[in-house]
Short mmCIF file of N, CA and C in Angstrom, two decimals:
data_model
loop_
_atom_site.label_atom_id
_atom_site.label_comp_id
_atom_site.label_asym_id
_atom_site.label_seq_id
_atom_site.Cartn_x
_atom_site.Cartn_y
_atom_site.Cartn_z
N UNK A 1 -4.40 -3.37 13.47
CA UNK A 1 -4.24 -1.98 13.86
C UNK A 1 -4.82 -1.11 12.75
N UNK A 2 -5.66 -0.18 13.12
CA UNK A 2 -6.21 0.74 12.13
C UNK A 2 -5.45 2.08 12.19
N UNK A 3 -5.88 3.03 11.35
CA UNK A 3 -5.16 4.29 11.23
C UNK A 3 -5.12 5.07 12.54
N UNK A 4 -6.24 5.15 13.25
CA UNK A 4 -6.25 5.93 14.50
C UNK A 4 -5.37 5.27 15.57
N UNK A 5 -5.34 3.96 15.60
CA UNK A 5 -4.46 3.26 16.55
C UNK A 5 -3.00 3.49 16.19
N UNK A 6 -2.70 3.54 14.89
CA UNK A 6 -1.34 3.81 14.45
C UNK A 6 -0.93 5.23 14.82
N UNK A 7 -1.82 6.18 14.68
CA UNK A 7 -1.54 7.56 15.07
C UNK A 7 -1.28 7.64 16.57
N UNK A 8 -2.09 6.95 17.37
CA UNK A 8 -1.87 6.92 18.83
C UNK A 8 -0.50 6.35 19.16
N UNK A 9 -0.13 5.28 18.46
CA UNK A 9 1.17 4.63 18.70
C UNK A 9 2.32 5.57 18.34
N UNK A 10 2.22 6.24 17.19
CA UNK A 10 3.26 7.19 16.77
C UNK A 10 3.37 8.32 17.78
N UNK A 11 2.24 8.86 18.23
CA UNK A 11 2.25 9.97 19.19
C UNK A 11 2.93 9.56 20.49
N UNK A 12 2.62 8.36 20.96
CA UNK A 12 3.21 7.90 22.22
C UNK A 12 4.71 7.63 22.07
N UNK A 13 5.11 6.95 21.00
CA UNK A 13 6.51 6.61 20.80
C UNK A 13 7.38 7.84 20.54
N UNK A 14 6.87 8.81 19.78
CA UNK A 14 7.65 10.00 19.44
C UNK A 14 7.45 11.13 20.43
N UNK A 15 6.56 10.94 21.41
CA UNK A 15 6.26 11.95 22.42
C UNK A 15 5.83 13.27 21.76
N UNK A 16 4.87 13.14 20.84
CA UNK A 16 4.30 14.30 20.16
C UNK A 16 2.77 14.21 20.27
N UNK A 17 2.10 15.28 19.89
CA UNK A 17 0.64 15.28 19.97
C UNK A 17 0.05 14.36 18.90
N UNK A 18 -1.19 13.96 19.12
CA UNK A 18 -1.87 13.11 18.14
C UNK A 18 -2.06 13.85 16.82
N UNK A 19 -2.30 15.15 16.89
CA UNK A 19 -2.46 15.95 15.67
C UNK A 19 -1.17 15.94 14.85
N UNK A 20 -0.03 16.12 15.53
CA UNK A 20 1.26 16.11 14.84
C UNK A 20 1.55 14.72 14.28
N UNK A 21 1.20 13.69 15.03
CA UNK A 21 1.41 12.32 14.56
C UNK A 21 0.55 12.04 13.34
N UNK A 22 -0.67 12.53 13.33
CA UNK A 22 -1.56 12.37 12.19
C UNK A 22 -1.02 13.06 10.95
N UNK A 23 -0.50 14.28 11.13
CA UNK A 23 0.10 15.00 10.00
C UNK A 23 1.34 14.28 9.49
N UNK A 24 2.14 13.73 10.39
CA UNK A 24 3.34 13.00 9.99
C UNK A 24 2.96 11.75 9.19
N UNK A 25 1.97 11.02 9.67
CA UNK A 25 1.54 9.82 8.96
C UNK A 25 1.00 10.17 7.58
N UNK A 26 0.20 11.24 7.50
CA UNK A 26 -0.34 11.67 6.21
C UNK A 26 0.78 12.09 5.26
N UNK A 27 1.82 12.72 5.80
CA UNK A 27 2.96 13.13 4.97
C UNK A 27 3.69 11.91 4.40
N UNK A 28 3.88 10.89 5.22
CA UNK A 28 4.55 9.67 4.77
C UNK A 28 3.71 8.97 3.70
N UNK A 29 2.44 8.78 3.97
CA UNK A 29 1.56 8.11 3.01
C UNK A 29 1.46 8.93 1.73
N UNK A 30 1.36 10.23 1.85
CA UNK A 30 1.31 11.10 0.67
C UNK A 30 2.58 11.02 -0.17
N UNK A 31 3.71 10.96 0.50
CA UNK A 31 4.99 10.83 -0.20
C UNK A 31 5.08 9.52 -0.96
N UNK A 32 4.61 8.45 -0.34
CA UNK A 32 4.62 7.13 -1.00
C UNK A 32 3.69 7.16 -2.20
N UNK A 33 2.49 7.71 -2.04
CA UNK A 33 1.53 7.81 -3.14
C UNK A 33 2.10 8.60 -4.31
N UNK A 34 2.69 9.75 -4.01
CA UNK A 34 3.24 10.62 -5.06
C UNK A 34 4.34 9.91 -5.83
N UNK A 35 5.21 9.24 -5.11
CA UNK A 35 6.31 8.53 -5.76
C UNK A 35 5.79 7.39 -6.64
N UNK A 36 4.82 6.63 -6.12
CA UNK A 36 4.26 5.53 -6.91
C UNK A 36 3.51 6.05 -8.14
N UNK A 37 2.83 7.19 -8.00
CA UNK A 37 2.12 7.79 -9.14
C UNK A 37 3.09 8.11 -10.27
N UNK A 38 4.31 8.53 -9.91
CA UNK A 38 5.35 8.83 -10.90
C UNK A 38 5.99 7.56 -11.44
N UNK A 39 5.71 6.42 -10.82
CA UNK A 39 6.29 5.16 -11.26
C UNK A 39 7.59 4.79 -10.56
N UNK A 40 7.99 5.59 -9.58
CA UNK A 40 9.23 5.34 -8.86
C UNK A 40 8.98 4.45 -7.64
N UNK A 41 9.85 3.49 -7.38
CA UNK A 41 9.68 2.65 -6.19
C UNK A 41 10.06 3.41 -4.92
N UNK A 42 9.52 2.97 -3.80
CA UNK A 42 9.85 3.55 -2.49
C UNK A 42 10.43 2.42 -1.65
N UNK A 43 11.68 2.57 -1.23
CA UNK A 43 12.36 1.55 -0.45
C UNK A 43 12.62 2.07 0.95
N UNK A 44 12.10 1.36 1.94
CA UNK A 44 12.37 1.66 3.35
C UNK A 44 13.22 0.51 3.86
N UNK A 45 14.53 0.76 3.99
CA UNK A 45 15.46 -0.28 4.37
C UNK A 45 15.05 -0.88 5.71
N UNK A 46 14.99 -2.20 5.75
CA UNK A 46 14.59 -2.91 6.96
C UNK A 46 13.09 -3.12 7.06
N UNK A 47 12.32 -2.46 6.19
CA UNK A 47 10.86 -2.61 6.21
C UNK A 47 10.36 -3.27 4.94
N UNK A 48 10.61 -2.63 3.79
CA UNK A 48 10.18 -3.21 2.54
C UNK A 48 10.20 -2.20 1.41
N UNK A 49 9.69 -2.65 0.24
CA UNK A 49 9.68 -1.82 -0.95
C UNK A 49 8.29 -1.77 -1.55
N UNK A 50 7.84 -0.56 -1.85
CA UNK A 50 6.59 -0.34 -2.56
C UNK A 50 6.93 -0.11 -4.02
N UNK A 51 6.26 -0.81 -4.93
CA UNK A 51 6.48 -0.64 -6.36
C UNK A 51 5.14 -0.59 -7.08
N UNK A 52 5.20 -0.26 -8.36
CA UNK A 52 4.01 -0.27 -9.21
C UNK A 52 4.15 -1.40 -10.20
N UNK A 53 3.17 -2.29 -10.22
CA UNK A 53 3.15 -3.39 -11.18
C UNK A 53 2.14 -3.11 -12.26
N UNK A 54 2.24 -3.85 -13.34
CA UNK A 54 1.31 -3.67 -14.45
C UNK A 54 0.51 -4.95 -14.62
N UNK A 55 -0.79 -4.79 -14.75
CA UNK A 55 -1.68 -5.91 -15.02
C UNK A 55 -2.15 -5.77 -16.46
N UNK A 56 -1.94 -6.80 -17.26
CA UNK A 56 -2.30 -6.75 -18.68
C UNK A 56 -3.81 -6.78 -18.86
N UNK A 57 -4.25 -6.28 -20.01
CA UNK A 57 -5.66 -6.36 -20.36
C UNK A 57 -6.01 -7.83 -20.58
N UNK A 58 -7.25 -8.17 -20.25
CA UNK A 58 -7.65 -9.57 -20.40
C UNK A 58 -9.16 -9.65 -20.61
N UNK A 59 -9.61 -10.83 -20.92
CA UNK A 59 -11.04 -11.06 -21.10
C UNK A 59 -11.55 -11.82 -19.89
N UNK A 60 -12.63 -11.33 -19.31
CA UNK A 60 -13.26 -11.99 -18.17
C UNK A 60 -14.68 -12.40 -18.54
N UNK A 61 -15.41 -12.89 -17.57
CA UNK A 61 -16.79 -13.31 -17.80
C UNK A 61 -17.69 -12.66 -16.76
N UNK A 62 -18.84 -12.17 -17.21
CA UNK A 62 -19.85 -11.65 -16.31
C UNK A 62 -20.52 -12.86 -15.66
N UNK A 63 -20.44 -13.00 -14.33
CA UNK A 63 -20.98 -14.20 -13.68
C UNK A 63 -22.50 -14.36 -13.82
N UNK A 64 -23.23 -13.26 -14.01
CA UNK A 64 -24.68 -13.35 -14.15
C UNK A 64 -25.09 -13.83 -15.54
N UNK A 65 -24.46 -13.23 -16.55
CA UNK A 65 -24.89 -13.53 -17.92
C UNK A 65 -23.96 -14.49 -18.64
N UNK A 66 -22.79 -14.73 -18.07
CA UNK A 66 -21.76 -15.58 -18.66
C UNK A 66 -21.24 -15.01 -19.98
N UNK A 67 -21.47 -13.72 -20.21
CA UNK A 67 -20.98 -13.05 -21.40
C UNK A 67 -19.53 -12.60 -21.17
N UNK A 68 -18.70 -12.67 -22.21
CA UNK A 68 -17.32 -12.17 -22.06
C UNK A 68 -17.30 -10.65 -21.94
N UNK A 69 -16.43 -10.15 -21.11
CA UNK A 69 -16.24 -8.71 -20.97
C UNK A 69 -14.75 -8.41 -21.05
N UNK A 70 -14.43 -7.22 -21.52
CA UNK A 70 -13.03 -6.81 -21.62
C UNK A 70 -12.65 -6.09 -20.33
N UNK A 71 -11.55 -6.51 -19.76
CA UNK A 71 -11.00 -5.87 -18.56
C UNK A 71 -9.74 -5.15 -19.02
N UNK A 72 -9.71 -3.84 -18.87
CA UNK A 72 -8.57 -3.08 -19.39
C UNK A 72 -7.34 -3.23 -18.51
N UNK A 73 -6.21 -2.90 -19.09
CA UNK A 73 -4.94 -2.95 -18.37
C UNK A 73 -4.96 -1.97 -17.21
N UNK A 74 -4.20 -2.27 -16.17
CA UNK A 74 -4.17 -1.40 -14.99
C UNK A 74 -2.80 -1.44 -14.33
N UNK A 75 -2.50 -0.38 -13.62
CA UNK A 75 -1.31 -0.33 -12.77
C UNK A 75 -1.76 -0.65 -11.36
N UNK A 76 -0.99 -1.48 -10.65
CA UNK A 76 -1.38 -1.85 -9.29
C UNK A 76 -0.19 -1.66 -8.35
N UNK A 77 -0.46 -1.18 -7.13
CA UNK A 77 0.62 -1.04 -6.15
C UNK A 77 0.98 -2.41 -5.58
N UNK A 78 2.27 -2.61 -5.34
CA UNK A 78 2.74 -3.86 -4.76
C UNK A 78 3.66 -3.53 -3.57
N UNK A 79 3.70 -4.44 -2.62
CA UNK A 79 4.61 -4.28 -1.48
C UNK A 79 5.37 -5.58 -1.30
N UNK A 80 6.67 -5.46 -1.16
CA UNK A 80 7.51 -6.62 -0.89
C UNK A 80 8.24 -6.37 0.42
N UNK A 81 7.98 -7.23 1.40
CA UNK A 81 8.58 -7.07 2.73
C UNK A 81 10.08 -7.28 2.67
N UNK A 82 10.81 -6.49 3.45
CA UNK A 82 12.25 -6.62 3.54
C UNK A 82 12.64 -7.76 4.48
N UNK A 83 13.90 -8.15 4.42
CA UNK A 83 14.40 -9.26 5.22
C UNK A 83 14.22 -9.02 6.71
N UNK A 84 14.52 -7.81 7.18
CA UNK A 84 14.41 -7.52 8.60
C UNK A 84 12.96 -7.66 9.08
N UNK A 85 12.00 -7.22 8.28
CA UNK A 85 10.59 -7.34 8.65
C UNK A 85 10.17 -8.81 8.66
N UNK A 86 10.61 -9.57 7.67
CA UNK A 86 10.29 -11.00 7.62
C UNK A 86 10.87 -11.72 8.84
N UNK A 87 12.11 -11.41 9.17
CA UNK A 87 12.75 -12.04 10.33
C UNK A 87 12.05 -11.66 11.62
N UNK A 88 11.62 -10.40 11.75
CA UNK A 88 10.94 -9.94 12.95
C UNK A 88 9.61 -10.66 13.15
N UNK A 89 8.86 -10.85 12.06
CA UNK A 89 7.57 -11.51 12.13
C UNK A 89 7.72 -12.99 12.46
N UNK A 90 8.73 -13.60 11.92
CA UNK A 90 8.96 -15.03 12.18
C UNK A 90 9.78 -15.16 13.41
#
């Protein structure tokens, strides 16, 4: 399912216009982004938890030249599915 299909699904289920569904989806995604940017986790009970993980700096290799390169530390978003979502899928 892509974003436009998700907007169609939200509009149909909530009996609202596609424009309103698009704004609602953008508001949810924006809220999650803002919270993660601050370093705070987002927990949707029954769905899952979005968190920010840290990846340490490390040394990698350039595949063309085989020279070592430094890869700097980074923050990465993570998602852990909740029990209800896992049970629903299985």
